[in-house]
PDB file of C-alpha atoms in Angstrom:
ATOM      1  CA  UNK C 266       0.000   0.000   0.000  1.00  0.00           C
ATOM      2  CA  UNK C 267       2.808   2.629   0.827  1.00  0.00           C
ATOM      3  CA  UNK C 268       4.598   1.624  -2.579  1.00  0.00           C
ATOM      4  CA  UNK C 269       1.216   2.484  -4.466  1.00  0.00           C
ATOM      5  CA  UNK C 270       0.159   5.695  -1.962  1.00  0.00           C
ATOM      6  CA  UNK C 271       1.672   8.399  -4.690  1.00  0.00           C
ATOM      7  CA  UNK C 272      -0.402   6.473  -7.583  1.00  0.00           C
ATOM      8  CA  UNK C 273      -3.031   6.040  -5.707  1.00  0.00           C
ATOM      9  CA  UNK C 274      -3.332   9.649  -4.470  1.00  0.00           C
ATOM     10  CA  UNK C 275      -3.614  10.904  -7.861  1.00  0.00           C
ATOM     11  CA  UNK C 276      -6.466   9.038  -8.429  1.00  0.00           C
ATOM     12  CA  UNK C 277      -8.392  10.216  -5.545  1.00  0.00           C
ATOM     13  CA  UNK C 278      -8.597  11.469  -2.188  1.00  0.00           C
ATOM     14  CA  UNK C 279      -9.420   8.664   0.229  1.00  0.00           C
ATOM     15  CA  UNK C 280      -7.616   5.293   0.735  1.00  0.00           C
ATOM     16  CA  UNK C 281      -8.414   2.501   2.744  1.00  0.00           C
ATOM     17  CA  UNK C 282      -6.723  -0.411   2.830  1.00  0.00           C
ATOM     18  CA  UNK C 283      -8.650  -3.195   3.200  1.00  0.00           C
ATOM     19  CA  UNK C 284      -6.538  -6.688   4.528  1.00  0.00           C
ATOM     20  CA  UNK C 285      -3.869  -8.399   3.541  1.00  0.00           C
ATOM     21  CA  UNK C 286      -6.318 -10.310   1.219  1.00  0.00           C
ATOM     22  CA  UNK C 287      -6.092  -9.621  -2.549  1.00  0.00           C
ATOM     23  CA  UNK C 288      -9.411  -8.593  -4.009  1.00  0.00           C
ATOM     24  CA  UNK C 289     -10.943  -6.788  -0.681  1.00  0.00           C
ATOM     25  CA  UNK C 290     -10.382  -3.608  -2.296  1.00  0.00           C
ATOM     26  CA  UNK C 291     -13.120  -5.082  -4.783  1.00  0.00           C
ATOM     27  CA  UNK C 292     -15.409  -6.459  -2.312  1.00  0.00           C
ATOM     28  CA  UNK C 293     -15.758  -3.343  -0.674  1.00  0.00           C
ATOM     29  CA  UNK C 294     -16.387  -1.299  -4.198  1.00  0.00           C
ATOM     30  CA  UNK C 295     -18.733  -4.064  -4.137  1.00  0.00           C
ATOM     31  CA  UNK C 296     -20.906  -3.520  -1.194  1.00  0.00           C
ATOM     32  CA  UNK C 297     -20.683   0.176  -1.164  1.00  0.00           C
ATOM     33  CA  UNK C 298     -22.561   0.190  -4.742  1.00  0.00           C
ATOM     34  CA  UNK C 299     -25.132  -2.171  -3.289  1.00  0.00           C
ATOM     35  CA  UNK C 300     -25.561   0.321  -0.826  1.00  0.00           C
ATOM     36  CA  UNK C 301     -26.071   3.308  -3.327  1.00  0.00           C
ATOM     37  CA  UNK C 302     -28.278   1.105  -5.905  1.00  0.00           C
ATOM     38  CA  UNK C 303     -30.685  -0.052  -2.544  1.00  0.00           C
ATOM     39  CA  UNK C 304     -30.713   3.899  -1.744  1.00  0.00           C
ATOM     40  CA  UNK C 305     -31.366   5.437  -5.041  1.00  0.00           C
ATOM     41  CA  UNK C 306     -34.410   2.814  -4.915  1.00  0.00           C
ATOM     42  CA  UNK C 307     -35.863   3.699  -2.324  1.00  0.00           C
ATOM     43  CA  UNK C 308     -35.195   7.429  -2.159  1.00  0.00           C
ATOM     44  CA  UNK C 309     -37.032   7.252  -5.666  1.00  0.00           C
ATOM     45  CA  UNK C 310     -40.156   4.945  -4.598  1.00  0.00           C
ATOM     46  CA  UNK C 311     -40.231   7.385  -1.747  1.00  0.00           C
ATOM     47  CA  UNK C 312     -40.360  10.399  -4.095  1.00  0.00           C
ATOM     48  CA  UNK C 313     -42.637   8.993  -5.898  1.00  0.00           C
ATOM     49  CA  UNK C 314     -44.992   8.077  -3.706  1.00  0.00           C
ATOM     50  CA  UNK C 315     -44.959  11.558  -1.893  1.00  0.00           C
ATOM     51  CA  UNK C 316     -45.573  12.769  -5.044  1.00  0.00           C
ATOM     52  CA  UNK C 317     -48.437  10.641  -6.536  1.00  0.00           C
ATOM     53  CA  UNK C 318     -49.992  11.671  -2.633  1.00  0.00           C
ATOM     54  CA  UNK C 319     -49.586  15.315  -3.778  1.00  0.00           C
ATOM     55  CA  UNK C 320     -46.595  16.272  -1.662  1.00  0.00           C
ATOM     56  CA  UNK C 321     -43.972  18.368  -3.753  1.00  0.00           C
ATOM     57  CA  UNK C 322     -40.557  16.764  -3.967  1.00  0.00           C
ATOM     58  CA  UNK C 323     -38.540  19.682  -3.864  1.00  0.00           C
ATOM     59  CA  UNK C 324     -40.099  19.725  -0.232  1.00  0.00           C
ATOM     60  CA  UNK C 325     -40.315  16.019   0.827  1.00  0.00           C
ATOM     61  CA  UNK C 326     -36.756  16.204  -0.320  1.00  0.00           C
ATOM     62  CA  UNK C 327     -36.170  18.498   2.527  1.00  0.00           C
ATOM     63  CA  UNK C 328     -38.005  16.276   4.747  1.00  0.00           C
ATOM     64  CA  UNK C 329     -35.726  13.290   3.948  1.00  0.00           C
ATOM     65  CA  UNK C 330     -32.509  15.799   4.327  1.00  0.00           C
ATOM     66  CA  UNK C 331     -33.213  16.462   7.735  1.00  0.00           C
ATOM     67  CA  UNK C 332     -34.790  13.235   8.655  1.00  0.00           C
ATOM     68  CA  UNK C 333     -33.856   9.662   8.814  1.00  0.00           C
ATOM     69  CA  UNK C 334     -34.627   9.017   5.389  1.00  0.00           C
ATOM     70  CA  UNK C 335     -31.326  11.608   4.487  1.00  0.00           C
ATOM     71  CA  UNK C 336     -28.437   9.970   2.349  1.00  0.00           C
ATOM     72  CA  UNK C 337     -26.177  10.682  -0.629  1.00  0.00           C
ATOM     73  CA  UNK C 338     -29.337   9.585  -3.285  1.00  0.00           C
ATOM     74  CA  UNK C 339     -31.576  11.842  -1.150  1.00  0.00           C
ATOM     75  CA  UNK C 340     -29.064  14.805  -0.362  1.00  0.00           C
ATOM     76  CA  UNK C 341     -26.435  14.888  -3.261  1.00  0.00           C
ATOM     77  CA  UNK C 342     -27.622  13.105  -6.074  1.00  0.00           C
ATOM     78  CA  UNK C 343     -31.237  13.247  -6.011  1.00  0.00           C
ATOM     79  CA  UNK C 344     -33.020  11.610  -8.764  1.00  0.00           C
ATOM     80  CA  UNK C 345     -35.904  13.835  -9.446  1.00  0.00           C
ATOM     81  CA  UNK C 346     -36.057  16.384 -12.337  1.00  0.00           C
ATOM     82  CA  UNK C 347     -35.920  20.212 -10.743  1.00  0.00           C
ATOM     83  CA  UNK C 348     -34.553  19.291  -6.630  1.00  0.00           C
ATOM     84  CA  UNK C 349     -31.054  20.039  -7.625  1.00  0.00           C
ATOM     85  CA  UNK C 350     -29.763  21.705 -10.280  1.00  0.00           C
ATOM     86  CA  UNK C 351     -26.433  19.851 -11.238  1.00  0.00           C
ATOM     87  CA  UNK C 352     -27.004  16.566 -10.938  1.00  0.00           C
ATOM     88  CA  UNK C 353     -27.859  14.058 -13.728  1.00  0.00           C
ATOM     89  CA  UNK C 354     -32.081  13.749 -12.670  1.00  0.00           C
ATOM     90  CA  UNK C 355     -32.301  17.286 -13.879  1.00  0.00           C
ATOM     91  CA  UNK C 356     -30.204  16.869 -17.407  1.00  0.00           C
ATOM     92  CA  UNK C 357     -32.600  14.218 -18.952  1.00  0.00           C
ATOM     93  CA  UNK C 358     -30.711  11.750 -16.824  1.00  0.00           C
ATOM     94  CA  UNK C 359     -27.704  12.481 -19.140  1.00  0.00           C
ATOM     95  CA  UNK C 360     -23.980  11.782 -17.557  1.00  0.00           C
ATOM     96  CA  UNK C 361     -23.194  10.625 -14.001  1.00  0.00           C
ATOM     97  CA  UNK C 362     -23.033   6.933 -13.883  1.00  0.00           C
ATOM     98  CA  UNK C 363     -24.455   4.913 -15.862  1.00  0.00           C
ATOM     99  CA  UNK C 364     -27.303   2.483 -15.250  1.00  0.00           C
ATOM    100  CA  UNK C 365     -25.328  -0.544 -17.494  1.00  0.00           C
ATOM    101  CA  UNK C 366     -22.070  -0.388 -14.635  1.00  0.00           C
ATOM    102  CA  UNK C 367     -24.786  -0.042 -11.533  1.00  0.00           C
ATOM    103  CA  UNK C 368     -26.352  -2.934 -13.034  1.00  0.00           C
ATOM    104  CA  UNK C 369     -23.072  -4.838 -13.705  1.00  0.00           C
ATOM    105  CA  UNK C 370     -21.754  -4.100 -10.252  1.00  0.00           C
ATOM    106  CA  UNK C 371     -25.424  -5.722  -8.602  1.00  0.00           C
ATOM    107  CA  UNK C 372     -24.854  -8.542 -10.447  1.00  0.00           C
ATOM    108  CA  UNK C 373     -21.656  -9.013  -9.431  1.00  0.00           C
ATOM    109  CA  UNK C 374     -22.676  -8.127  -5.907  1.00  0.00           C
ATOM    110  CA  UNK C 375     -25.240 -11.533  -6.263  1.00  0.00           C
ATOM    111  CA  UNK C 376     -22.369 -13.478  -7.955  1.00  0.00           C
ATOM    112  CA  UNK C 377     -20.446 -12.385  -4.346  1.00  0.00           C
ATOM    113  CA  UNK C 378     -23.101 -12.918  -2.036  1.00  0.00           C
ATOM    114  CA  UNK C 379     -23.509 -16.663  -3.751  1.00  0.00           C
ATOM    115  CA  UNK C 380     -20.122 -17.782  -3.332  1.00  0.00           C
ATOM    116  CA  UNK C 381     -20.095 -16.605   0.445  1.00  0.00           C
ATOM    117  CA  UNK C 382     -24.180 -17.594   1.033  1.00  0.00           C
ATOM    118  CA  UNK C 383     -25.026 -14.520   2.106  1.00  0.00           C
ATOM    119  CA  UNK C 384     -28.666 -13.557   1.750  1.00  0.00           C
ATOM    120  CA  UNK C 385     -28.793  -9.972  -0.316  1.00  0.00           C
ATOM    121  CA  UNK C 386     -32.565  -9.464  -1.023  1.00  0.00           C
ATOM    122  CA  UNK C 387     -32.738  -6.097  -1.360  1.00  0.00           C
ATOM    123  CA  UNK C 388     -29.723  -6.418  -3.756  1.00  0.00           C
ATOM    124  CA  UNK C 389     -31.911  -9.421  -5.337  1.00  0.00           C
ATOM    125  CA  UNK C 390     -35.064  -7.051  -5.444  1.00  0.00           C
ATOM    126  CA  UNK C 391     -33.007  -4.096  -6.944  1.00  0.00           C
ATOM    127  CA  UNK C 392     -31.268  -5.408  -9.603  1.00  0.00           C
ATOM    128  CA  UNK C 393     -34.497  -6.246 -11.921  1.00  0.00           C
ATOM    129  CA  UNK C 394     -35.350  -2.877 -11.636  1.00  0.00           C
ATOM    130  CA  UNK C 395     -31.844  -1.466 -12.741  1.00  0.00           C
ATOM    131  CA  UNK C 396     -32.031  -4.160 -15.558  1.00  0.00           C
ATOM    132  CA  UNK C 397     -35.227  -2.487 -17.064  1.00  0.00           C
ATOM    133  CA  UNK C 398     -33.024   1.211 -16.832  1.00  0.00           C
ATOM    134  CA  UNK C 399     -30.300  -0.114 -18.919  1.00  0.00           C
ATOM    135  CA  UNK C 400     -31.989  -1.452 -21.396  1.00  0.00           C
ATOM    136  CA  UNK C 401     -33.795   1.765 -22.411  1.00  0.00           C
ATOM    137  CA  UNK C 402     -31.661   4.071 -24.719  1.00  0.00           C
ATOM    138  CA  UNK C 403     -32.186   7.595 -25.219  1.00  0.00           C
ATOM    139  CA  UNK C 404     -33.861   8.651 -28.292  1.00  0.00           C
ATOM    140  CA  UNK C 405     -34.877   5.400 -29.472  1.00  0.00           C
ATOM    141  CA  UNK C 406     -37.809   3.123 -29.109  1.00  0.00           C
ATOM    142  CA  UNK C 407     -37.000   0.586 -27.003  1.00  0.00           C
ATOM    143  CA  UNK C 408     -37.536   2.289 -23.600  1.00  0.00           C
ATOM    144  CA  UNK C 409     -40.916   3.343 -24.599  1.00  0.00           C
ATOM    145  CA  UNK C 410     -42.615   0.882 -22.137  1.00  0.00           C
ATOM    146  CA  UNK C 411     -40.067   1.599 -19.190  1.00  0.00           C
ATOM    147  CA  UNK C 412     -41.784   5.350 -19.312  1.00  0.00           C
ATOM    148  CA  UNK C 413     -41.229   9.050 -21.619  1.00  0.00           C
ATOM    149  CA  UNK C 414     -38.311   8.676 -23.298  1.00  0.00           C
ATOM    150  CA  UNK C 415     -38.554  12.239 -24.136  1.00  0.00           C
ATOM    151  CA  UNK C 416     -37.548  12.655 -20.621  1.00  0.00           C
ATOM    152  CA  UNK C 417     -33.950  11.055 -21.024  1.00  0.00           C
ATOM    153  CA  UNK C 418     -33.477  13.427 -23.724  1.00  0.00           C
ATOM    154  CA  UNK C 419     -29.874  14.386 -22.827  1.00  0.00           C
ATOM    155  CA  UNK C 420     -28.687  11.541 -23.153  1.00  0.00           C
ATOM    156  CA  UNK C 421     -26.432  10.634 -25.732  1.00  0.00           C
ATOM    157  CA  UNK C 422     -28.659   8.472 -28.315  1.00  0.00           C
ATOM    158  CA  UNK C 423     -28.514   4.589 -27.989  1.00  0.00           C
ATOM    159  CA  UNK C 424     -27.022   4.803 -24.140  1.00  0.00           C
ATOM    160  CA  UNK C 425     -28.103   4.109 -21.310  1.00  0.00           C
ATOM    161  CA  UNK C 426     -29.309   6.751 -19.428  1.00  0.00           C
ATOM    162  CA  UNK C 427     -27.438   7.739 -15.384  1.00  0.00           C
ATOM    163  CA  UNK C 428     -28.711   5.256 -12.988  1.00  0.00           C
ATOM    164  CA  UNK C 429     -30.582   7.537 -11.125  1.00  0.00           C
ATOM    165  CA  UNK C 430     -33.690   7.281 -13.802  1.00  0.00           C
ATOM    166  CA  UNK C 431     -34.791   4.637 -11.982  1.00  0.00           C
ATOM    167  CA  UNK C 432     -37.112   7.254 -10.445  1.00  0.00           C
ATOM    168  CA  UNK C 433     -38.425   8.238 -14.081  1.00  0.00           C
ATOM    169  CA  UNK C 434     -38.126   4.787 -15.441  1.00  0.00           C
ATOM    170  CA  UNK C 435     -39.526   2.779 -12.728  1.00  0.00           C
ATOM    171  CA  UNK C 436     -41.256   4.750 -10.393  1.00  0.00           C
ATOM    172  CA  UNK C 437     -42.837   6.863 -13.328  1.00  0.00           C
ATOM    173  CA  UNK C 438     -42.058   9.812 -11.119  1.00  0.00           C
ATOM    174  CA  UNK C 439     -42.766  13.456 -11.824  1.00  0.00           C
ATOM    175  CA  UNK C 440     -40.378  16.466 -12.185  1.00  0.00           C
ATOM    176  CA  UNK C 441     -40.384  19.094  -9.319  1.00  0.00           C
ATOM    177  CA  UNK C 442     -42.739  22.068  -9.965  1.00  0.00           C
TER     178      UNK C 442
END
């Protein structure tokens, strides 16, 4: 790990070594997308919800910030349209990370959880869901029954659109007013 610090900084701020174990590093990039795939799912079905009830999102949004419900999908990267200006959600879902490597990663996450028999059904639940958002692409037909494709207008045609259209693409949720 010292020998690869200076490399390693470059790439980013924070490093954690993991064990003495190769492939923990991995594990742990593992588990922390589970993590953010569960969240964006549920902050979304919340959103929704709240919405369909007639609450405004921009609002419930707050709610969840300064709540229990508060977490990076919910307070830095939320996924409806109009609650924060520079994040994918509100550039037709365009950018950020993309629903194919969320979807990759869960699978890989269930290929994990497998070989060590570890239950993961939220991970199980989830990954359907993110399976529907990467298969639609942007500007073409083949999302049409996943929800408005005119929504994920940003994207760049025939790709995927940021994971965080789960909200649109699932959920079927509205835009902030």
């Amino acid at each position: 790990m010292s020998a690869a610090r200076p490399l390693l900084g470059a790439m980013g701020r924070h490093m954690v070594h993991m064990g003495a174990s190769p492939g923990l590093g991995q594990v742990a990039k593992l588990c922390n997308n589970l993590a953010c795939a569960v969240e964006m799912a549920a902050v979304s079905e919340a959103l929704a919800l709240g919405c369909a009830a007639g609450l405004n999102p921009k609002t419930l949004s707050m709610v969840l910030n300064t709540s229990s419900g508060r977490c990076w999908a919910s307070d830095s990267y939320n996924p409806c349209p109009g609650v924060m200006p520079s994040v994918p959600s509100s550039s037709g879902y365009a950018g950020g990370f993309s629903s194919a490597l969320m979807l990759k990663d869960l699978r890989l996450a269930l290929e994990l959880a497998g070989a060590c028999e570890q239950p993961v059904p939220m991970a199980a639940a989830a990954t359907p869901m993110y399976s529907r958002v990467a298969a639609s692409r942007c500007g073409s037909d083949s999302g049409r029954d996943l929800g408005d494709d005119r929504q994920l207008q940003g994207q760049p045609e025939g790709q995927p659109p940021d994971f965080s259209a789960i909200y649109r693409l699932c959920y079927g949720g509205r835009n902030a007013q």
